[in-house]
Amino acid sequence: MPELVPEPLTREAFAPFGDVVDSAGRAGVPANHGTARRYPALAGIEIRGRDARPVIGIFETRPVRLPFRLLVMERHPLGSQAFQPLREHPWLVVVASDPRRPDGYRAFLAEGRQGIVYRPGVWHHFLLSPERPGRFLVVDREGPGGNLEECAVRDLDLLLPPLPG
Amino acid sequence: MPELVPEPLTREAFAPFGDVVDSAGRAGVPANHGTARRYPALAGIEIRGRDARPVIGIFETRPVRLPFRLLVMERHPLGSQAFQPLREHPWLVVVASDPRRPDGYRAFLAEGRQGIVYRPGVWHHFLLSPERPGRFLVVDREGPGGNLEECAVRDLDLLLPPLPG
Protein backbone atom coordinates (compact mmCIF):
# COMPACT_ATOMS: atom_id res chain seq x y z
CA MET A 1 0.00 0.00 0.00
CA PRO A 2 1.56 3.38 -0.94
CA GLU A 3 2.63 5.44 2.04
CA LEU A 4 2.15 9.18 2.24
CA VAL A 5 4.97 10.33 4.49
CA PRO A 6 4.25 13.70 6.15
CA GLU A 7 6.68 16.55 5.59
CA PRO A 8 7.19 19.41 8.06
CA LEU A 9 4.60 22.17 7.69
CA THR A 10 6.29 25.31 6.39
CA ARG A 11 4.83 28.38 4.73
CA GLU A 12 6.74 27.71 1.54
CA ALA A 13 5.73 24.06 1.23
CA PHE A 14 2.08 24.80 2.00
CA ALA A 15 1.81 27.88 -0.23
CA PRO A 16 0.01 26.09 -3.11
CA PHE A 17 -2.84 25.21 -0.73
CA GLY A 18 -3.13 28.17 1.61
CA ASP A 19 -1.47 29.90 4.55
CA VAL A 20 0.24 28.75 7.72
CA VAL A 21 -0.69 30.70 10.87
CA ASP A 22 2.43 30.73 13.00
CA SER A 23 4.32 33.55 14.70
CA ALA A 24 7.61 31.60 14.77
CA GLY A 25 10.30 33.20 12.66
CA ARG A 26 8.41 36.50 12.38
CA ALA A 27 9.39 39.74 14.04
CA GLY A 28 5.97 41.03 15.09
CA VAL A 29 5.28 44.56 16.29
CA PRO A 30 4.81 45.95 19.81
CA ALA A 31 1.19 46.57 20.75
CA ASN A 32 -1.11 47.42 23.64
CA HIS A 33 1.19 49.85 25.48
CA GLY A 34 4.05 47.41 25.59
CA THR A 35 2.05 44.54 27.07
CA ALA A 36 1.78 42.57 23.82
CA ARG A 37 3.45 41.64 20.58
CA ARG A 38 1.29 41.50 17.52
CA TYR A 39 1.70 39.37 14.40
CA PRO A 40 -1.01 40.84 12.19
CA ALA A 41 -2.53 39.39 9.03
CA LEU A 42 -0.69 36.08 8.95
CA ALA A 43 -3.50 34.77 6.74
CA GLY A 44 -6.53 36.13 4.90
CA ILE A 45 -10.03 34.67 4.83
CA GLU A 46 -11.99 34.76 1.60
CA ILE A 47 -15.79 34.41 1.71
CA ARG A 48 -17.64 34.25 -1.61
CA GLY A 49 -21.28 34.88 -2.46
CA ARG A 50 -24.06 37.15 -1.31
CA ASP A 51 -25.46 36.92 2.20
CA ALA A 52 -22.50 34.84 3.35
CA ARG A 53 -20.31 35.59 6.35
CA PRO A 54 -17.43 34.07 8.27
CA VAL A 55 -18.35 32.20 11.43
CA ILE A 56 -16.30 30.76 14.26
CA GLY A 57 -16.79 27.24 15.57
CA ILE A 58 -14.95 24.58 17.52
CA PHE A 59 -13.97 21.03 16.53
CA GLU A 60 -13.08 18.44 19.14
CA THR A 61 -11.22 15.49 17.67
CA ARG A 62 -10.55 11.95 18.83
CA PRO A 63 -7.08 10.65 18.08
CA VAL A 64 -6.78 8.39 15.03
CA ARG A 65 -4.56 5.35 15.03
CA LEU A 66 -1.61 5.30 12.64
CA PRO A 67 -1.14 3.81 10.09
CA PHE A 68 -4.33 5.48 8.86
CA ARG A 69 -5.92 4.79 5.48
CA LEU A 70 -7.27 8.01 3.97
CA LEU A 71 -11.05 7.97 3.82
CA VAL A 72 -12.44 10.97 2.03
CA MET A 73 -11.31 14.29 0.65
CA GLU A 74 -13.46 17.40 0.68
CA ARG A 75 -13.37 20.97 -0.53
CA HIS A 76 -15.28 24.20 -0.07
CA PRO A 77 -15.52 26.19 -3.30
CA LEU A 78 -17.13 29.26 -1.69
CA GLY A 79 -14.90 29.98 1.25
CA SER A 80 -11.61 29.67 3.05
CA GLN A 81 -11.48 27.36 6.03
CA ALA A 82 -9.12 27.98 8.95
CA PHE A 83 -8.06 25.51 11.65
CA GLN A 84 -6.08 26.53 14.70
CA PRO A 85 -5.16 24.05 17.43
CA LEU A 86 -6.26 25.17 20.89
CA ARG A 87 -4.01 22.60 22.54
CA GLU A 88 -0.42 22.50 21.49
CA HIS A 89 -0.33 18.95 20.11
CA PRO A 90 1.00 17.96 16.68
CA TRP A 91 -1.61 17.27 14.01
CA LEU A 92 -1.79 16.10 10.41
CA VAL A 93 -2.83 18.01 7.29
CA VAL A 94 -3.49 16.13 4.03
CA VAL A 95 -4.18 17.97 0.78
CA ALA A 96 -4.38 17.01 -2.90
CA SER A 97 -4.23 18.83 -6.19
CA ASP A 98 -6.50 16.12 -7.64
CA PRO A 99 -8.04 13.62 -5.21
CA ARG A 100 -8.27 10.89 -7.90
CA ARG A 101 -4.52 10.87 -8.55
CA PRO A 102 -2.38 9.33 -5.79
CA ASP A 103 0.68 11.26 -6.97
CA GLY A 104 -1.00 14.61 -6.29
CA TYR A 105 -1.28 14.10 -2.53
CA ARG A 106 0.81 15.88 0.12
CA ALA A 107 0.79 15.32 3.88
CA PHE A 108 2.16 17.76 6.47
CA LEU A 109 2.93 17.32 10.13
CA ALA A 110 1.88 20.53 11.88
CA GLU A 111 3.38 21.52 15.18
CA GLY A 112 0.94 22.31 17.94
CA ARG A 113 1.33 26.06 17.59
CA GLN A 114 0.69 25.99 13.83
CA GLY A 115 -2.69 26.67 12.28
CA ILE A 116 -3.59 26.65 8.61
CA VAL A 117 -6.05 28.31 6.27
CA TYR A 118 -7.19 26.37 3.21
CA ARG A 119 -7.93 28.58 0.25
CA PRO A 120 -11.39 28.13 -1.31
CA GLY A 121 -11.54 24.98 -3.44
CA VAL A 122 -8.48 23.22 -2.00
CA TRP A 123 -9.01 19.47 -1.57
CA HIS A 124 -8.21 18.30 1.95
CA HIS A 125 -8.81 15.35 4.22
CA PHE A 126 -10.69 16.04 7.44
CA LEU A 127 -8.26 16.96 10.17
CA LEU A 128 -6.36 14.21 11.94
CA SER A 129 -5.03 14.23 15.49
CA PRO A 130 -2.49 11.43 15.64
CA GLU A 131 -1.77 11.18 19.33
CA ARG A 132 -4.12 12.91 21.70
CA PRO A 133 -7.60 14.39 21.59
CA GLY A 134 -7.51 17.76 19.88
CA ARG A 135 -9.46 20.98 20.11
CA PHE A 136 -9.48 23.37 17.16
CA LEU A 137 -10.90 26.78 16.44
CA VAL A 138 -12.46 26.79 12.98
CA VAL A 139 -13.30 29.80 10.83
CA ASP A 140 -15.44 29.04 7.82
CA ARG A 141 -18.34 30.24 5.74
CA GLU A 142 -22.03 30.41 6.60
CA GLY A 143 -24.46 31.23 3.83
CA PRO A 144 -26.54 29.99 0.93
CA GLY A 145 -25.07 27.86 -1.85
CA GLY A 146 -23.36 24.48 -2.11
CA ASN A 147 -20.06 24.76 -0.30
CA LEU A 148 -19.12 21.10 0.18
CA GLU A 149 -17.81 18.61 -2.37
CA GLU A 150 -16.58 15.21 -1.28
CA CYS A 151 -14.52 12.54 -2.99
CA ALA A 152 -14.14 9.07 -1.48
CA VAL A 153 -10.53 7.94 -1.63
CA ARG A 154 -10.56 4.72 0.33
CA ASP A 155 -9.85 2.75 -2.85
CA LEU A 156 -6.59 4.56 -3.46
CA ASP A 157 -5.23 2.76 -0.40
CA LEU A 158 -3.13 5.74 0.63
CA LEU A 159 -1.63 5.13 4.07
CA LEU A 160 -0.37 7.66 6.58
CA PRO A 161 2.43 5.75 8.36
CA PRO A 162 3.20 5.98 12.08
CA LEU A 163 5.15 9.10 13.03
CA PRO A 164 8.88 8.66 13.46
CA GLY A 165 10.18 8.48 17.02
CA MET B 1 -10.31 54.36 43.71
CA PRO B 2 -13.40 52.58 42.26
CA GLU B 3 -12.90 48.88 41.73
CA LEU B 4 -14.26 47.04 38.72
CA VAL B 5 -14.78 43.51 39.99
CA PRO B 6 -14.82 40.94 37.15
CA GLU B 7 -17.87 38.73 36.76
CA PRO B 8 -17.80 35.25 35.20
CA LEU B 9 -17.93 35.32 31.40
CA THR B 10 -21.23 33.86 30.23
CA ARG B 11 -23.04 34.15 26.92
CA GLU B 12 -25.97 35.88 28.54
CA ALA B 13 -23.93 38.45 30.45
CA PHE B 14 -21.75 39.24 27.43
CA ALA B 15 -24.60 39.39 24.90
CA PRO B 16 -24.78 43.22 24.77
CA PHE B 17 -21.15 43.32 23.57
CA GLY B 18 -20.76 40.25 21.37
CA ASP B 19 -20.44 36.48 21.45
CA VAL B 20 -18.64 33.98 23.65
CA VAL B 21 -16.87 31.17 21.79
CA ASP B 22 -17.10 28.14 24.05
CA SER B 23 -18.28 24.59 23.44
CA ALA B 24 -19.11 24.00 27.12
CA GLY B 25 -22.79 23.40 27.71
CA ARG B 26 -23.51 22.82 24.02
CA ALA B 27 -24.39 19.48 22.46
CA GLY B 28 -22.45 19.71 19.21
CA VAL B 29 -22.89 17.35 16.27
CA PRO B 30 -20.84 14.34 15.16
CA ALA B 31 -18.50 15.05 12.25
CA ASN B 32 -15.65 13.62 10.20
CA HIS B 33 -16.78 9.97 10.16
CA GLY B 34 -17.11 9.79 13.90
CA THR B 35 -13.63 11.15 14.67
CA ALA B 36 -14.82 14.61 15.71
CA ARG B 37 -17.55 16.65 17.36
CA ARG B 38 -18.41 19.93 15.80
CA TYR B 39 -19.81 23.07 17.41
CA PRO B 40 -20.55 25.17 14.36
CA ALA B 41 -21.23 28.89 14.16
CA LEU B 42 -20.73 29.79 17.81
CA ALA B 43 -20.11 33.37 16.67
CA GLY B 44 -20.38 35.41 13.50
CA ILE B 45 -17.82 37.86 12.11
CA GLU B 46 -19.03 41.07 10.49
CA ILE B 47 -16.72 42.96 8.14
CA ARG B 48 -17.93 46.31 6.77
CA GLY B 49 -16.84 48.30 3.75
CA ARG B 50 -15.57 47.63 0.25
CA ASP B 51 -12.29 45.85 -0.36
CA ALA B 52 -12.14 44.71 3.25
CA ARG B 53 -11.61 41.14 4.41
CA PRO B 54 -11.13 39.18 7.61
CA VAL B 55 -7.55 38.30 8.50
CA ILE B 56 -6.02 36.06 11.12
CA GLY B 57 -3.19 37.15 13.38
CA ILE B 58 -1.59 36.24 16.68
CA PHE B 59 -1.13 38.30 19.85
CA GLU B 60 1.41 37.34 22.48
CA THR B 61 0.76 39.03 25.81
CA ARG B 62 2.86 39.70 28.88
CA PRO B 63 1.07 39.27 32.18
CA VAL B 64 -0.15 42.45 33.83
CA ARG B 65 0.06 42.97 37.56
CA LEU B 66 -3.19 43.32 39.52
CA PRO B 67 -4.51 45.69 40.74
CA PHE B 68 -4.39 47.23 37.27
CA ARG B 69 -5.54 50.75 36.48
CA LEU B 70 -7.38 50.83 33.13
CA LEU B 71 -5.40 52.74 30.53
CA VAL B 72 -7.29 53.15 27.31
CA MET B 73 -10.43 51.90 25.61
CA GLU B 74 -10.70 51.31 21.90
CA ARG B 75 -13.28 50.31 19.33
CA HIS B 76 -13.43 49.22 15.72
CA PRO B 77 -16.49 50.63 13.92
CA LEU B 78 -15.91 48.67 10.70
CA GLY B 79 -15.45 45.12 11.90
CA SER B 80 -15.85 42.45 14.51
CA GLN B 81 -12.76 41.44 16.42
CA ALA B 82 -12.32 37.91 17.78
CA PHE B 83 -9.87 36.74 20.45
CA GLN B 84 -9.31 33.08 21.27
CA PRO B 85 -6.73 31.97 23.84
CA LEU B 86 -4.27 29.42 22.48
CA ARG B 87 -3.15 28.50 25.97
CA GLU B 88 -5.79 27.61 28.49
CA HIS B 89 -5.12 30.37 31.01
CA PRO B 90 -7.76 32.72 32.45
CA TRP B 91 -7.86 36.21 30.97
CA LEU B 92 -9.71 39.49 31.48
CA VAL B 93 -12.19 41.24 29.22
CA VAL B 94 -13.21 44.85 29.92
CA VAL B 95 -15.96 46.59 27.94
CA ALA B 96 -17.95 49.81 28.27
CA SER B 97 -21.18 51.15 26.88
CA ASP B 98 -19.66 54.66 27.18
CA PRO B 99 -15.96 54.92 28.04
CA ARG B 100 -16.39 58.35 29.66
CA ARG B 101 -18.87 57.06 32.25
CA PRO B 102 -17.42 54.87 35.00
CA ASP B 103 -20.82 53.28 35.67
CA GLY B 104 -21.00 51.88 32.14
CA TYR B 105 -18.00 49.57 32.54
CA ARG B 106 -18.14 45.77 32.85
CA ALA B 107 -15.27 43.36 33.45
CA PHE B 108 -15.38 39.62 32.80
CA LEU B 109 -13.04 36.84 33.87
CA ALA B 110 -12.78 34.43 30.94
CA GLU B 111 -11.77 30.84 31.45
CA GLY B 112 -8.88 29.61 29.36
CA ARG B 113 -11.12 27.76 26.92
CA GLN B 114 -13.34 30.79 26.29
CA GLY B 115 -12.90 33.14 23.37
CA ILE B 116 -14.94 36.22 22.55
CA VAL B 117 -16.02 38.22 19.52
CA TYR B 118 -16.60 41.95 19.95
CA ARG B 119 -19.29 43.31 17.69
CA PRO B 120 -18.27 46.28 15.52
CA GLY B 121 -18.17 49.48 17.55
CA VAL B 122 -18.02 47.92 21.02
CA TRP B 123 -15.67 49.77 23.37
CA HIS B 124 -13.10 47.46 24.97
CA HIS B 125 -9.81 47.62 26.80
CA PHE B 126 -6.88 45.85 25.19
CA LEU B 127 -6.75 42.26 26.37
CA LEU B 128 -5.27 41.50 29.76
CA SER B 129 -3.54 38.31 30.88
CA PRO B 130 -3.52 38.45 34.66
CA GLU B 131 -1.21 35.60 35.55
CA ARG B 132 0.91 34.11 32.82
CA PRO B 133 2.03 35.08 29.34
CA GLY B 134 -0.80 34.52 26.87
CA ARG B 135 -1.09 33.65 23.22
CA PHE B 136 -4.25 34.55 21.33
CA LEU B 137 -5.59 33.99 17.86
CA VAL B 138 -7.14 37.20 16.56
CA VAL B 139 -9.58 37.59 13.70
CA ASP B 140 -10.15 41.14 12.57
CA ARG B 141 -10.57 43.38 9.58
CA GLU B 142 -8.04 44.43 6.96
CA GLY B 143 -9.02 47.13 4.52
CA PRO B 144 -9.32 50.84 3.81
CA GLY B 145 -11.06 53.23 6.19
CA GLY B 146 -10.56 54.33 9.79
CA ASN B 147 -11.25 51.35 11.99
CA LEU B 148 -9.70 52.43 15.28
CA GLU B 149 -11.00 54.92 17.83
CA GLU B 150 -9.32 55.30 21.20
CA CYS B 151 -10.38 56.92 24.44
CA ALA B 152 -7.89 57.45 27.30
CA VAL B 153 -9.45 56.41 30.59
CA ARG B 154 -6.55 56.68 32.99
CA ASP B 155 -8.20 59.63 34.72
CA LEU B 156 -11.26 57.61 35.66
CA ASP B 157 -9.03 55.70 38.07
CA LEU B 158 -10.87 52.44 37.44
CA LEU B 159 -9.02 49.58 39.10
CA LEU B 160 -9.16 45.89 38.32
CA PRO B 161 -8.56 44.27 41.72
CA PRO B 162 -6.50 41.12 42.31
CA LEU B 163 -8.37 37.92 41.48
CA PRO B 164 -9.92 36.06 44.42
CA GLY B 165 -8.07 32.99 45.66
Coordinates of C-alpha atoms in Angstrom, one line a residue:
Chain A
M1 CA 0.0 0.0 0.0
P2 CA 1.6 3.4 -0.9
E3 CA 2.6 5.4 2.0
L4 CA 2.1 9.2 2.2
V5 CA 5.0 10.3 4.5
P6 CA 4.2 13.7 6.2
E7 CA 6.7 16.6 5.6
P8 CA 7.2 19.4 8.1
L9 CA 4.6 22.2 7.7
T10 CA 6.3 25.3 6.4
R11 CA 4.8 28.4 4.7
E12 CA 6.7 27.7 1.5
A13 CA 5.7 24.1 1.2
F14 CA 2.1 24.8 2.0
A15 CA 1.8 27.9 -0.2
P16 CA 0.0 26.1 -3.1
F17 CA -2.8 25.2 -0.7
G18 CA -3.1 28.2 1.6
D19 CA -1.5 29.9 4.6
V20 CA 0.2 28.7 7.7
V21 CA -0.7 30.7 10.9
D22 CA 2.4 30.7 13.0
S23 CA 4.3 33.5 14.7
A24 CA 7.6 31.6 14.8
G25 CA 10.3 33.2 12.7
R26 CA 8.4 36.5 12.4
A27 CA 9.4 39.7 14.0
G28 CA 6.0 41.0 15.1
V29 CA 5.3 44.6 16.3
P30 CA 4.8 45.9 19.8
A31 CA 1.2 46.6 20.8
N32 CA -1.1 47.4 23.6
H33 CA 1.2 49.8 25.5
G34 CA 4.0 47.4 25.6
T35 CA 2.1 44.5 27.1
A36 CA 1.8 42.6 23.8
R37 CA 3.5 41.6 20.6
R38 CA 1.3 41.5 17.5
Y39 CA 1.7 39.4 14.4
P40 CA -1.0 40.8 12.2
A41 CA -2.5 39.4 9.0
L42 CA -0.7 36.1 9.0
A43 CA -3.5 34.8 6.7
G44 CA -6.5 36.1 4.9
I45 CA -10.0 34.7 4.8
E46 CA -12.0 34.8 1.6
I47 CA -15.8 34.4 1.7
R48 CA -17.6 34.2 -1.6
G49 CA -21.3 34.9 -2.5
R50 CA -24.1 37.1 -1.3
D51 CA -25.5 36.9 2.2
A52 CA -22.5 34.8 3.3
R53 CA -20.3 35.6 6.4
P54 CA -17.4 34.1 8.3
V55 CA -18.3 32.2 11.4
I56 CA -16.3 30.8 14.3
G57 CA -16.8 27.2 15.6
I58 CA -14.9 24.6 17.5
F59 CA -14.0 21.0 16.5
E60 CA -13.1 18.4 19.1
T61 CA -11.2 15.5 17.7
R62 CA -10.6 12.0 18.8
P63 CA -7.1 10.6 18.1
V64 CA -6.8 8.4 15.0
R65 CA -4.6 5.4 15.0
L66 CA -1.6 5.3 12.6
P67 CA -1.1 3.8 10.1
F68 CA -4.3 5.5 8.9
R69 CA -5.9 4.8 5.5
L70 CA -7.3 8.0 4.0
L71 CA -11.1 8.0 3.8
V72 CA -12.4 11.0 2.0
M73 CA -11.3 14.3 0.7
E74 CA -13.5 17.4 0.7
R75 CA -13.4 21.0 -0.5
H76 CA -15.3 24.2 -0.1
P77 CA -15.5 26.2 -3.3
L78 CA -17.1 29.3 -1.7
G79 CA -14.9 30.0 1.2
S80 CA -11.6 29.7 3.0
Q81 CA -11.5 27.4 6.0
A82 CA -9.1 28.0 8.9
F83 CA -8.1 25.5 11.6
Q84 CA -6.1 26.5 14.7
P85 CA -5.2 24.0 17.4
L86 CA -6.3 25.2 20.9
R87 CA -4.0 22.6 22.5
E88 CA -0.4 22.5 21.5
H89 CA -0.3 18.9 20.1
P90 CA 1.0 18.0 16.7
W91 CA -1.6 17.3 14.0
L92 CA -1.8 16.1 10.4
V93 CA -2.8 18.0 7.3
V94 CA -3.5 16.1 4.0
V95 CA -4.2 18.0 0.8
A96 CA -4.4 17.0 -2.9
S97 CA -4.2 18.8 -6.2
D98 CA -6.5 16.1 -7.6
P99 CA -8.0 13.6 -5.2
R100 CA -8.3 10.9 -7.9
R101 CA -4.5 10.9 -8.5
P102 CA -2.4 9.3 -5.8
D103 CA 0.7 11.3 -7.0
G104 CA -1.0 14.6 -6.3
Y105 CA -1.3 14.1 -2.5
R106 CA 0.8 15.9 0.1
A107 CA 0.8 15.3 3.9
F108 CA 2.2 17.8 6.5
L109 CA 2.9 17.3 10.1
A110 CA 1.9 20.5 11.9
E111 CA 3.4 21.5 15.2
G112 CA 0.9 22.3 17.9
R113 CA 1.3 26.1 17.6
Q114 CA 0.7 26.0 13.8
G115 CA -2.7 26.7 12.3
I116 CA -3.6 26.6 8.6
V117 CA -6.0 28.3 6.3
Y118 CA -7.2 26.4 3.2
R119 CA -7.9 28.6 0.2
P120 CA -11.4 28.1 -1.3
G121 CA -11.5 25.0 -3.4
V122 CA -8.5 23.2 -2.0
W123 CA -9.0 19.5 -1.6
H124 CA -8.2 18.3 2.0
H125 CA -8.8 15.4 4.2
F126 CA -10.7 16.0 7.4
L127 CA -8.3 17.0 10.2
L128 CA -6.4 14.2 11.9
S129 CA -5.0 14.2 15.5
P130 CA -2.5 11.4 15.6
E131 CA -1.8 11.2 19.3
R132 CA -4.1 12.9 21.7
P133 CA -7.6 14.4 21.6
G134 CA -7.5 17.8 19.9
R135 CA -9.5 21.0 20.1
F136 CA -9.5 23.4 17.2
L137 CA -10.9 26.8 16.4
V138 CA -12.5 26.8 13.0
V139 CA -13.3 29.8 10.8
D140 CA -15.4 29.0 7.8
R141 CA -18.3 30.2 5.7
E142 CA -22.0 30.4 6.6
G143 CA -24.5 31.2 3.8
P144 CA -26.5 30.0 0.9
G145 CA -25.1 27.9 -1.9
G146 CA -23.4 24.5 -2.1
N147 CA -20.1 24.8 -0.3
L148 CA -19.1 21.1 0.2
E149 CA -17.8 18.6 -2.4
E150 CA -16.6 15.2 -1.3
C151 CA -14.5 12.5 -3.0
A152 CA -14.1 9.1 -1.5
V153 CA -10.5 7.9 -1.6
R154 CA -10.6 4.7 0.3
D155 CA -9.9 2.8 -2.9
L156 CA -6.6 4.6 -3.5
D157 CA -5.2 2.8 -0.4
L158 CA -3.1 5.7 0.6
L159 CA -1.6 5.1 4.1
L160 CA -0.4 7.7 6.6
P161 CA 2.4 5.8 8.4
P162 CA 3.2 6.0 12.1
L163 CA 5.1 9.1 13.0
P164 CA 8.9 8.7 13.5
G165 CA 10.2 8.5 17.0
Chain B
M1 CA -10.3 54.4 43.7
P2 CA -13.4 52.6 42.3
E3 CA -12.9 48.9 41.7
L4 CA -14.3 47.0 38.7
V5 CA -14.8 43.5 40.0
P6 CA -14.8 40.9 37.2
E7 CA -17.9 38.7 36.8
P8 CA -17.8 35.3 35.2
L9 CA -17.9 35.3 31.4
T10 CA -21.2 33.9 30.2
R11 CA -23.0 34.2 26.9
E12 CA -26.0 35.9 28.5
A13 CA -23.9 38.5 30.4
F14 CA -21.7 39.2 27.4
A15 CA -24.6 39.4 24.9
P16 CA -24.8 43.2 24.8
F17 CA -21.2 43.3 23.6
G18 CA -20.8 40.3 21.4
D19 CA -20.4 36.5 21.5
V20 CA -18.6 34.0 23.7
V21 CA -16.9 31.2 21.8
D22 CA -17.1 28.1 24.0
S23 CA -18.3 24.6 23.4
A24 CA -19.1 24.0 27.1
G25 CA -22.8 23.4 27.7
R26 CA -23.5 22.8 24.0
A27 CA -24.4 19.5 22.5
G28 CA -22.4 19.7 19.2
V29 CA -22.9 17.3 16.3
P30 CA -20.8 14.3 15.2
A31 CA -18.5 15.0 12.3
N32 CA -15.7 13.6 10.2
H33 CA -16.8 10.0 10.2
G34 CA -17.1 9.8 13.9
T35 CA -13.6 11.2 14.7
A36 CA -14.8 14.6 15.7
R37 CA -17.6 16.6 17.4
R38 CA -18.4 19.9 15.8
Y39 CA -19.8 23.1 17.4
P40 CA -20.5 25.2 14.4
A41 CA -21.2 28.9 14.2
L42 CA -20.7 29.8 17.8
A43 CA -20.1 33.4 16.7
G44 CA -20.4 35.4 13.5
I45 CA -17.8 37.9 12.1
E46 CA -19.0 41.1 10.5
I47 CA -16.7 43.0 8.1
R48 CA -17.9 46.3 6.8
G49 CA -16.8 48.3 3.7
R50 CA -15.6 47.6 0.2
D51 CA -12.3 45.8 -0.4
A52 CA -12.1 44.7 3.3
R53 CA -11.6 41.1 4.4
P54 CA -11.1 39.2 7.6
V55 CA -7.6 38.3 8.5
I56 CA -6.0 36.1 11.1
G57 CA -3.2 37.1 13.4
I58 CA -1.6 36.2 16.7
F59 CA -1.1 38.3 19.9
E60 CA 1.4 37.3 22.5
T61 CA 0.8 39.0 25.8
R62 CA 2.9 39.7 28.9
P63 CA 1.1 39.3 32.2
V64 CA -0.2 42.5 33.8
R65 CA 0.1 43.0 37.6
L66 CA -3.2 43.3 39.5
P67 CA -4.5 45.7 40.7
F68 CA -4.4 47.2 37.3
R69 CA -5.5 50.8 36.5
L70 CA -7.4 50.8 33.1
L71 CA -5.4 52.7 30.5
V72 CA -7.3 53.1 27.3
M73 CA -10.4 51.9 25.6
E74 CA -10.7 51.3 21.9
R75 CA -13.3 50.3 19.3
H76 CA -13.4 49.2 15.7
P77 CA -16.5 50.6 13.9
L78 CA -15.9 48.7 10.7
G79 CA -15.4 45.1 11.9
S80 CA -15.8 42.5 14.5
Q81 CA -12.8 41.4 16.4
A82 CA -12.3 37.9 17.8
F83 CA -9.9 36.7 20.4
Q84 CA -9.3 33.1 21.3
P85 CA -6.7 32.0 23.8
L86 CA -4.3 29.4 22.5
R87 CA -3.2 28.5 26.0
E88 CA -5.8 27.6 28.5
H89 CA -5.1 30.4 31.0
P90 CA -7.8 32.7 32.4
W91 CA -7.9 36.2 31.0
L92 CA -9.7 39.5 31.5
V93 CA -12.2 41.2 29.2
V94 CA -13.2 44.9 29.9
V95 CA -16.0 46.6 27.9
A96 CA -17.9 49.8 28.3
S97 CA -21.2 51.2 26.9
D98 CA -19.7 54.7 27.2
P99 CA -16.0 54.9 28.0
R100 CA -16.4 58.3 29.7
R101 CA -18.9 57.1 32.3
P102 CA -17.4 54.9 35.0
D103 CA -20.8 53.3 35.7
G104 CA -21.0 51.9 32.1
Y105 CA -18.0 49.6 32.5
R106 CA -18.1 45.8 32.8
A107 CA -15.3 43.4 33.5
F108 CA -15.4 39.6 32.8
L109 CA -13.0 36.8 33.9
A110 CA -12.8 34.4 30.9
E111 CA -11.8 30.8 31.5
G112 CA -8.9 29.6 29.4
R113 CA -11.1 27.8 26.9
Q114 CA -13.3 30.8 26.3
G115 CA -12.9 33.1 23.4
I116 CA -14.9 36.2 22.5
V117 CA -16.0 38.2 19.5
Y118 CA -16.6 41.9 19.9
R119 CA -19.3 43.3 17.7
P120 CA -18.3 46.3 15.5
G121 CA -18.2 49.5 17.5
V122 CA -18.0 47.9 21.0
W123 CA -15.7 49.8 23.4
H124 CA -13.1 47.5 25.0
H125 CA -9.8 47.6 26.8
F126 CA -6.9 45.8 25.2
L127 CA -6.7 42.3 26.4
L128 CA -5.3 41.5 29.8
S129 CA -3.5 38.3 30.9
P130 CA -3.5 38.4 34.7
E131 CA -1.2 35.6 35.6
R132 CA 0.9 34.1 32.8
P133 CA 2.0 35.1 29.3
G134 CA -0.8 34.5 26.9
R135 CA -1.1 33.7 23.2
F136 CA -4.3 34.6 21.3
L137 CA -5.6 34.0 17.9
V138 CA -7.1 37.2 16.6
V139 CA -9.6 37.6 13.7
D140 CA -10.2 41.1 12.6
R141 CA -10.6 43.4 9.6
E142 CA -8.0 44.4 7.0
G143 CA -9.0 47.1 4.5
P144 CA -9.3 50.8 3.8
G145 CA -11.1 53.2 6.2
G146 CA -10.6 54.3 9.8
N147 CA -11.2 51.3 12.0
L148 CA -9.7 52.4 15.3
E149 CA -11.0 54.9 17.8
E150 CA -9.3 55.3 21.2
C151 CA -10.4 56.9 24.4
A152 CA -7.9 57.4 27.3
V153 CA -9.5 56.4 30.6
R154 CA -6.5 56.7 33.0
D155 CA -8.2 59.6 34.7
L156 CA -11.3 57.6 35.7
D157 CA -9.0 55.7 38.1
L158 CA -10.9 52.4 37.4
L159 CA -9.0 49.6 39.1
L160 CA -9.2 45.9 38.3
P161 CA -8.6 44.3 41.7
P162 CA -6.5 41.1 42.3
L163 CA -8.4 37.9 41.5
P164 CA -9.9 36.1 44.4
G165 CA -8.1 33.0 45.7

